[in-house]
């Protein structure tokens, strides 16, 4: 039996995992990262368009600050987000981006003087201020009032991840690659680490830690077409679920991105539309202003994806042998702009479509992209129900995205939550309750369970083929748990997934029988886990009889605040059940800084909660009174919904901007 002891175990070497590990390591804790792939190959590298932080350096970002970023994010979430968490996030994002600059991220910068841009299909000239010259610039993104998305051309995730990985190496964080966390070790409501499998040798090791963090990213690969990397299979959510103790939040909240290329589903960044690209139909007609007169192509992603689908359903899609699609036109931006700021998009178009996007329109269609749901945590990143288990990044439901995340808020979340959660973990590790108090027999028991599962998969013949089951699962999710959902399709999906789950209990590995490097074995044990995660999504979607953010029910088109202003909580208490247990966590209007209202885009079909109006009046009265008394925006904000005391001391400071300086 191989056991490794450490203070903090981090599962996942993407942006979130690396930032958490760096943070705890800098607090003097022994830290190990387990990752399927070398960190620089994590899915975070795929992020293209940028990272939101309200710096307000660029002309079109003037007037931006944490309050505007907060408001945009809450509207984007369709009031599903935890408003305290969003406040913590928007306050820390400007610090995070400057820290990354110091670590070597070559953010694109403001250049003084006139520059040309495309806004609403028109060429305009923007004059950048002298004093902003050389500061981090930003581009426009969906659902934002200001240009707030900072970028490094369209390779933002790549440059962030490289800088972060280099920093982790500089800090001598121990990184163990090709190691897969297969199960969490836990006893009496306390997590003690994980059982990991070496993907090369097949060896199993127990990693025992005071604190364990899951930063394994999203679960896009439940769907047959997705912008996600092949390793985004929801394994972090699955191993949390399989404890029977940890819970998942809002699993049905799945985002579809408007502009993935057809047919392969590779993303072209929202930066294309942010920089002025247009969506056109089969007649070359720009349809989005008809649906969304104010935000047009730059409404939030859930809204644009639905509008595109609606338009195609009206027969306005371009017919192709891969199904209908629409066009993304970035020719309007000009070759020079594309080759500088959208160079990855150009490469993708050339390599996967054989077209030059400076000359030709790009065939696009909404495609699965992001998982708002994940391991439900407190604001500290700790599981609400399993002590010592933490989660951050896309793997978590922290919950700052609610039912729809804004573009650019995800890589920002990975870093910000990594920074904050690292501090909470380090604090926890300094307390006596973090002491490792688990017997070797219990550890051996967990190892044995995993050994037995692997042997069962390998030892007999004639069982189910995991590749077949997985393909069936992906098709069900794509066909019946998509952009538009309805009760009949969702019920069918749940029934079929339950059948697949039962069949998956009889999977055998038909090809190689090796315990060491064996992709068929990997697929076999992951498939059953993936079906459980898929059921959590589909069943949550079936039960939620309303439409909120990216969860859109054709049979219940209203956002129903009266009945559904809550978070879906999923658990899987016993292994023999075929459906998860689902409960709901209320979202309290009375403590909201921004009570529910109309988002300003999309359809206004809200069933209003009676408490909303009452709270809105309270907020308005208090704000008016304090403004009359000369209170500044920070004092007013604190009176409405205090959050700063929850932040680690070192991140509580206010953010300076060119237009907002503080003394002392
Ligand atoms: C094409 C594309 C473009 C995007 N562009 C943007 C953008 O411009 N702006 C933005 O804000 N967001 C963007 N996003 C979203 C954003 O990139 C992701 O949400 C974010 O990078 C996720 O980071 P993470 O650290 O949480 O997870 P990941 O980067 O996915 O890392 C997960 C890590 O977990 C490891 N892992 C997984 N399972 C296991 C296991 N069982 N055991 C051990 N290790 C495991 C993997 O090896 C990996 O290291 C984009 C997403 C896509 C798909």
mmCIF file with all atom_site columns, C-alpha atoms in Angstrom, residues 194-291:
data_model
loop_
_atom_site.group_PDB
_atom_site.id
_atom_site.type_symbol
_atom_site.label_atom_id
_atom_site.label_alt_id
_atom_site.label_comp_id
_atom_site.label_asym_id
_atom_site.label_entity_id
_atom_site.label_seq_id
_atom_site.pdbx_PDB_ins_code
_atom_site.Cartn_x
_atom_site.Cartn_y
_atom_site.Cartn_z
_atom_site.occupancy
_atom_site.B_iso_or_equiv
_atom_site.pdbx_formal_charge
_atom_site.auth_seq_id
_atom_site.auth_comp_id
_atom_site.auth_asym_id
_atom_site.auth_atom_id
_atom_site.pdbx_PDB_model_num
ATOM 1  C CA . UNK A 1 194 ? -7.951  10.965 -2.584  1.00 0.00 ? 194 UNK A CA 1
ATOM 2  C CA . UNK A 1 195 ? -7.078  7.671  -4.191  1.00 0.00 ? 195 UNK A CA 1
ATOM 3  C CA . UNK A 1 196 ? -5.121  8.369  -7.330  1.00 0.00 ? 196 UNK A CA 1
ATOM 4  C CA . UNK A 1 197 ? -4.237  6.145  -10.272 1.00 0.00 ? 197 UNK A CA 1
ATOM 5  C CA . UNK A 1 198 ? -1.013  6.571  -12.210 1.00 0.00 ? 198 UNK A CA 1
ATOM 6  C CA . UNK A 1 199 ? -2.230  6.657  -15.799 1.00 0.00 ? 199 UNK A CA 1
ATOM 7  C CA . UNK A 1 200 ? 1.039   5.195  -17.075 1.00 0.00 ? 200 UNK A CA 1
ATOM 8  C CA . UNK A 1 201 ? 1.836   2.422  -14.604 1.00 0.00 ? 201 UNK A CA 1
ATOM 9  C CA . UNK A 1 202 ? -1.659  1.848  -13.237 1.00 0.00 ? 202 UNK A CA 1
ATOM 10 C CA . UNK A 1 203 ? -0.366  2.069  -9.672  1.00 0.00 ? 203 UNK A CA 1
ATOM 11 C CA . UNK A 1 204 ? -2.833  3.248  -7.018  1.00 0.00 ? 204 UNK A CA 1
ATOM 12 C CA . UNK A 1 205 ? -1.695  5.682  -4.327  1.00 0.00 ? 205 UNK A CA 1
ATOM 13 C CA . UNK A 1 206 ? -3.541  7.183  -1.362  1.00 0.00 ? 206 UNK A CA 1
ATOM 14 C CA . UNK A 1 207 ? -2.840  10.890 -0.934  1.00 0.00 ? 207 UNK A CA 1
ATOM 15 C CA . UNK A 1 208 ? -3.701  11.974 2.590   1.00 0.00 ? 208 UNK A CA 1
ATOM 16 C CA . UNK A 1 209 ? -4.071  15.699 3.297   1.00 0.00 ? 209 UNK A CA 1
ATOM 17 C CA . UNK A 1 210 ? -5.466  18.148 5.800   1.00 0.00 ? 210 UNK A CA 1
ATOM 18 C CA . UNK A 1 211 ? -7.341  19.856 2.970   1.00 0.00 ? 211 UNK A CA 1
ATOM 19 C CA . UNK A 1 212 ? -8.273  18.558 -0.479  1.00 0.00 ? 212 UNK A CA 1
ATOM 20 C CA . UNK A 1 213 ? -9.238  20.883 -3.331  1.00 0.00 ? 213 UNK A CA 1
ATOM 21 C CA . UNK A 1 214 ? -11.071 19.843 -6.458  1.00 0.00 ? 214 UNK A CA 1
ATOM 22 C CA . UNK A 1 215 ? -10.178 22.126 -9.399  1.00 0.00 ? 215 UNK A CA 1
ATOM 23 C CA . UNK A 1 216 ? -10.929 19.732 -12.232 1.00 0.00 ? 216 UNK A CA 1
ATOM 24 C CA . UNK A 1 217 ? -12.885 22.080 -14.508 1.00 0.00 ? 217 UNK A CA 1
ATOM 25 C CA . UNK A 1 218 ? -16.256 21.502 -16.161 1.00 0.00 ? 218 UNK A CA 1
ATOM 26 C CA . UNK A 1 219 ? -18.314 18.660 -17.603 1.00 0.00 ? 219 UNK A CA 1
ATOM 27 C CA . UNK A 1 220 ? -18.835 19.693 -21.241 1.00 0.00 ? 220 UNK A CA 1
ATOM 28 C CA . UNK A 1 221 ? -17.947 16.251 -22.530 1.00 0.00 ? 221 UNK A CA 1
ATOM 29 C CA . UNK A 1 222 ? -21.290 14.906 -21.367 1.00 0.00 ? 222 UNK A CA 1
ATOM 30 C CA . UNK A 1 223 ? -22.443 16.360 -24.703 1.00 0.00 ? 223 UNK A CA 1
ATOM 31 C CA . UNK A 1 224 ? -21.532 15.013 -28.143 1.00 0.00 ? 224 UNK A CA 1
ATOM 32 C CA . UNK A 1 225 ? -20.626 18.448 -29.483 1.00 0.00 ? 225 UNK A CA 1
ATOM 33 C CA . UNK A 1 226 ? -18.854 20.854 -27.164 1.00 0.00 ? 226 UNK A CA 1
ATOM 34 C CA . UNK A 1 227 ? -16.130 23.465 -27.221 1.00 0.00 ? 227 UNK A CA 1
ATOM 35 C CA . UNK A 1 228 ? -14.505 21.695 -24.256 1.00 0.00 ? 228 UNK A CA 1
ATOM 36 C CA . UNK A 1 229 ? -11.300 19.670 -24.271 1.00 0.00 ? 229 UNK A CA 1
ATOM 37 C CA . UNK A 1 230 ? -11.602 15.889 -24.145 1.00 0.00 ? 230 UNK A CA 1
ATOM 38 C CA . UNK A 1 231 ? -10.580 15.817 -20.465 1.00 0.00 ? 231 UNK A CA 1
ATOM 39 C CA . UNK A 1 232 ? -13.521 18.006 -19.340 1.00 0.00 ? 232 UNK A CA 1
ATOM 40 C CA . UNK A 1 233 ? -15.550 14.989 -18.260 1.00 0.00 ? 233 UNK A CA 1
ATOM 41 C CA . UNK A 1 234 ? -16.851 16.044 -14.880 1.00 0.00 ? 234 UNK A CA 1
ATOM 42 C CA . UNK A 1 235 ? -14.669 13.648 -12.909 1.00 0.00 ? 235 UNK A CA 1
ATOM 43 C CA . UNK A 1 236 ? -14.245 16.114 -10.043 1.00 0.00 ? 236 UNK A CA 1
ATOM 44 C CA . UNK A 1 237 ? -18.005 16.497 -9.681  1.00 0.00 ? 237 UNK A CA 1
ATOM 45 C CA . UNK A 1 238 ? -18.399 12.717 -9.942  1.00 0.00 ? 238 UNK A CA 1
ATOM 46 C CA . UNK A 1 239 ? -15.957 11.832 -7.174  1.00 0.00 ? 239 UNK A CA 1
ATOM 47 C CA . UNK A 1 240 ? -17.535 14.441 -4.924  1.00 0.00 ? 240 UNK A CA 1
ATOM 48 C CA . UNK A 1 241 ? -20.997 13.040 -5.697  1.00 0.00 ? 241 UNK A CA 1
ATOM 49 C CA . UNK A 1 242 ? -19.833 9.483  -5.017  1.00 0.00 ? 242 UNK A CA 1
ATOM 50 C CA . UNK A 1 243 ? -18.892 10.342 -1.442  1.00 0.00 ? 243 UNK A CA 1
ATOM 51 C CA . UNK A 1 244 ? -22.626 10.483 -0.766  1.00 0.00 ? 244 UNK A CA 1
ATOM 52 C CA . UNK A 1 245 ? -21.833 13.417 1.519   1.00 0.00 ? 245 UNK A CA 1
ATOM 53 C CA . UNK A 1 246 ? -20.610 16.305 -0.648  1.00 0.00 ? 246 UNK A CA 1
ATOM 54 C CA . UNK A 1 247 ? -23.263 18.053 -2.725  1.00 0.00 ? 247 UNK A CA 1
ATOM 55 C CA . UNK A 1 248 ? -23.386 19.614 -6.180  1.00 0.00 ? 248 UNK A CA 1
ATOM 56 C CA . UNK A 1 249 ? -25.152 22.874 -7.032  1.00 0.00 ? 249 UNK A CA 1
ATOM 57 C CA . UNK A 1 250 ? -27.159 23.971 -10.093 1.00 0.00 ? 250 UNK A CA 1
ATOM 58 C CA . UNK A 1 251 ? -26.001 21.105 -12.277 1.00 0.00 ? 251 UNK A CA 1
ATOM 59 C CA . UNK A 1 252 ? -28.723 21.824 -14.861 1.00 0.00 ? 252 UNK A CA 1
ATOM 60 C CA . UNK A 1 253 ? -27.204 25.252 -15.584 1.00 0.00 ? 253 UNK A CA 1
ATOM 61 C CA . UNK A 1 254 ? -25.334 24.540 -18.830 1.00 0.00 ? 254 UNK A CA 1
ATOM 62 C CA . UNK A 1 255 ? -24.169 27.298 -21.116 1.00 0.00 ? 255 UNK A CA 1
ATOM 63 C CA . UNK A 1 256 ? -24.238 27.110 -24.910 1.00 0.00 ? 256 UNK A CA 1
ATOM 64 C CA . UNK A 1 257 ? -21.855 29.480 -26.676 1.00 0.00 ? 257 UNK A CA 1
ATOM 65 C CA . UNK A 1 258 ? -23.294 31.189 -29.772 1.00 0.00 ? 258 UNK A CA 1
ATOM 66 C CA . UNK A 1 259 ? -20.318 30.867 -32.093 1.00 0.00 ? 259 UNK A CA 1
ATOM 67 C CA . UNK A 1 260 ? -18.690 27.462 -32.345 1.00 0.00 ? 260 UNK A CA 1
ATOM 68 C CA . UNK A 1 261 ? -17.703 26.447 -35.866 1.00 0.00 ? 261 UNK A CA 1
ATOM 69 C CA . UNK A 1 262 ? -19.744 23.854 -37.726 1.00 0.00 ? 262 UNK A CA 1
ATOM 70 C CA . UNK A 1 263 ? -19.443 20.899 -37.611 1.00 0.00 ? 263 UNK A CA 1
ATOM 71 C CA . UNK A 1 264 ? -16.585 20.297 -35.147 1.00 0.00 ? 264 UNK A CA 1
ATOM 72 C CA . UNK A 1 265 ? -17.689 22.688 -32.401 1.00 0.00 ? 265 UNK A CA 1
ATOM 73 C CA . UNK A 1 266 ? -14.394 24.520 -31.898 1.00 0.00 ? 266 UNK A CA 1
ATOM 74 C CA . UNK A 1 267 ? -14.955 27.950 -30.427 1.00 0.00 ? 267 UNK A CA 1
ATOM 75 C CA . UNK A 1 268 ? -14.547 31.299 -32.090 1.00 0.00 ? 268 UNK A CA 1
ATOM 76 C CA . UNK A 1 269 ? -14.297 33.716 -29.198 1.00 0.00 ? 269 UNK A CA 1
ATOM 77 C CA . UNK A 1 270 ? -16.960 36.196 -28.098 1.00 0.00 ? 270 UNK A CA 1
ATOM 78 C CA . UNK A 1 271 ? -14.156 38.681 -28.790 1.00 0.00 ? 271 UNK A CA 1
ATOM 79 C CA . UNK A 1 272 ? -15.168 38.360 -32.473 1.00 0.00 ? 272 UNK A CA 1
ATOM 80 C CA . UNK A 1 273 ? -18.502 39.989 -31.690 1.00 0.00 ? 273 UNK A CA 1
ATOM 81 C CA . UNK A 1 274 ? -16.975 42.152 -28.963 1.00 0.00 ? 274 UNK A CA 1
ATOM 82 C CA . UNK A 1 275 ? -14.630 43.648 -31.550 1.00 0.00 ? 275 UNK A CA 1
ATOM 83 C CA . UNK A 1 276 ? -17.538 44.285 -33.935 1.00 0.00 ? 276 UNK A CA 1
ATOM 84 C CA . UNK A 1 277 ? -18.260 40.991 -35.737 1.00 0.00 ? 277 UNK A CA 1
ATOM 85 C CA . UNK A 1 278 ? -21.858 40.394 -36.853 1.00 0.00 ? 278 UNK A CA 1
ATOM 86 C CA . UNK A 1 279 ? -24.247 37.452 -36.990 1.00 0.00 ? 279 UNK A CA 1
ATOM 87 C CA . UNK A 1 280 ? -25.925 36.960 -40.364 1.00 0.00 ? 280 UNK A CA 1
ATOM 88 C CA . UNK A 1 281 ? -28.553 34.548 -41.631 1.00 0.00 ? 281 UNK A CA 1
ATOM 89 C CA . UNK A 1 282 ? -28.860 32.637 -44.917 1.00 0.00 ? 282 UNK A CA 1
ATOM 90 C CA . UNK A 1 283 ? -29.775 35.864 -46.718 1.00 0.00 ? 283 UNK A CA 1
ATOM 91 C CA . UNK A 1 284 ? -26.782 37.712 -45.300 1.00 0.00 ? 284 UNK A CA 1
ATOM 92 C CA . UNK A 1 285 ? -29.235 39.637 -43.102 1.00 0.00 ? 285 UNK A CA 1
ATOM 93 C CA . UNK A 1 286 ? -28.129 40.888 -39.667 1.00 0.00 ? 286 UNK A CA 1
ATOM 94 C CA . UNK A 1 287 ? -30.970 39.568 -37.506 1.00 0.00 ? 287 UNK A CA 1
ATOM 95 C CA . UNK A 1 288 ? -29.887 40.191 -33.908 1.00 0.00 ? 288 UNK A CA 1
ATOM 96 C CA . UNK A 1 289 ? -31.008 43.883 -33.767 1.00 0.00 ? 289 UNK A CA 1
ATOM 97 C CA . UNK A 1 290 ? -34.564 42.686 -34.520 1.00 0.00 ? 290 UNK A CA 1
ATOM 98 C CA . UNK A 1 291 ? -34.554 40.462 -31.441 1.00 0.00 ? 291 UNK A CA 1
#
